[in-house]
Coordinates of N, CA and C in Angstrom, one line a residue:
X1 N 0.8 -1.2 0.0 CA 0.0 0.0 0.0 C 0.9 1.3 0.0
X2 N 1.8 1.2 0.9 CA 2.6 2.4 0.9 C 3.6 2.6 -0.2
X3 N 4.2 1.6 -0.9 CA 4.7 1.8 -2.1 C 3.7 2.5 -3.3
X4 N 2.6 1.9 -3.1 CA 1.7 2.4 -4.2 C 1.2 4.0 -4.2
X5 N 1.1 4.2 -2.9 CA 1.0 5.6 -2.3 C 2.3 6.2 -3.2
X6 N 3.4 5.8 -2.5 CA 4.8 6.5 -3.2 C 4.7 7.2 -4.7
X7 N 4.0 5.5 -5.0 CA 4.2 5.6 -6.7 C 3.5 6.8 -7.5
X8 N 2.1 6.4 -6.7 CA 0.9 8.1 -6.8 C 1.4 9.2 -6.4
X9 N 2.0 9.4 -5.4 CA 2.6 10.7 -5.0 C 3.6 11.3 -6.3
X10 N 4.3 10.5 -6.4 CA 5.3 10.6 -7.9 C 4.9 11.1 -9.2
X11 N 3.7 10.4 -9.4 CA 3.0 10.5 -10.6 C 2.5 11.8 -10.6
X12 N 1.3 12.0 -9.2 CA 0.9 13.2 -9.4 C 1.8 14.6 -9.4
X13 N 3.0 14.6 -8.5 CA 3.7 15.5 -8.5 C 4.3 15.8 -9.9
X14 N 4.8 14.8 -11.3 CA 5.0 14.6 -12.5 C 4.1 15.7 -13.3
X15 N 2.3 15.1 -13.1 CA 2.0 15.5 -13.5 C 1.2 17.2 -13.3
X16 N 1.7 17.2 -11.9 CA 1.6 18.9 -11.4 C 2.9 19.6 -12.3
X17 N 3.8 19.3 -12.4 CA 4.8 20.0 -12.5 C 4.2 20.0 -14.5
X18 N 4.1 19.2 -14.9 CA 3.8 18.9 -16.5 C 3.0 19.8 -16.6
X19 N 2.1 20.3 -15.9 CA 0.6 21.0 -15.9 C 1.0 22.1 -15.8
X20 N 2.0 22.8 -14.8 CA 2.1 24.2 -14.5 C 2.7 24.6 -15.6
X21 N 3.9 23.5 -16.5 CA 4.9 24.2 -17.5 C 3.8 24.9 -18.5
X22 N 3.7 23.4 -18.8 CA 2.7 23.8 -20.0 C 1.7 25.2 -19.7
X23 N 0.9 24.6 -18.8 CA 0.4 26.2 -19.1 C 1.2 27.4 -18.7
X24 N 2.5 27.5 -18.3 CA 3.0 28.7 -18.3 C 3.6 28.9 -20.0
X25 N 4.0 28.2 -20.2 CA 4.3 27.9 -22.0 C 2.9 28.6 -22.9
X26 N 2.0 28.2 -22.3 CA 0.8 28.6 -23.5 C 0.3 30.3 -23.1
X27 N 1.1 30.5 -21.8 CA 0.3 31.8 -21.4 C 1.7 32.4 -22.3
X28 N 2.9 32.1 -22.3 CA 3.9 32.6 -22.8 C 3.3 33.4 -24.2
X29 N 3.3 32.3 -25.0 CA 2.9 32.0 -26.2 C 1.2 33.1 -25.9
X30 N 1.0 33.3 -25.7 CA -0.8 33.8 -25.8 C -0.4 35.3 -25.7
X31 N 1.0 35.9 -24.5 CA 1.5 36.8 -24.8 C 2.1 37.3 -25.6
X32 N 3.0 36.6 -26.4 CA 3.9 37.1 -27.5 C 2.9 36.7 -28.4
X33 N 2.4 35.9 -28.8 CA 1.2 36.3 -30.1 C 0.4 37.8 -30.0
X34 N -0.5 38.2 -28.7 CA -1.3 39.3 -28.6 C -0.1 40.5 -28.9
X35 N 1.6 40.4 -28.0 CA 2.8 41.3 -28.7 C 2.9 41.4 -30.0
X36 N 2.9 40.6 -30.7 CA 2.9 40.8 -32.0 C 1.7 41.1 -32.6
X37 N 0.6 40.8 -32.1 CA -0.6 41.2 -33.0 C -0.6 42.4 -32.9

């Protein structure tokens, strides 16, 4: 059980960290498009 906990903890932190880039990436991108427009 507690390994599997581990494993979840891992994953989700993966996919928190995956989640924040990205959307900092598309806010990036959502700026520099409206800069140039």
């Amino acid at each position: 059980m507690s390994s599997f906990q581990k494993n979840f903890q891992t994953t989700w932190q993966f996919l928190k960290n995956a989640g924040v880039s990205t959307f900092l990436g598309f806010e990036i991108s959502l700026k520099s498009f409206l800069y140039l427009w």
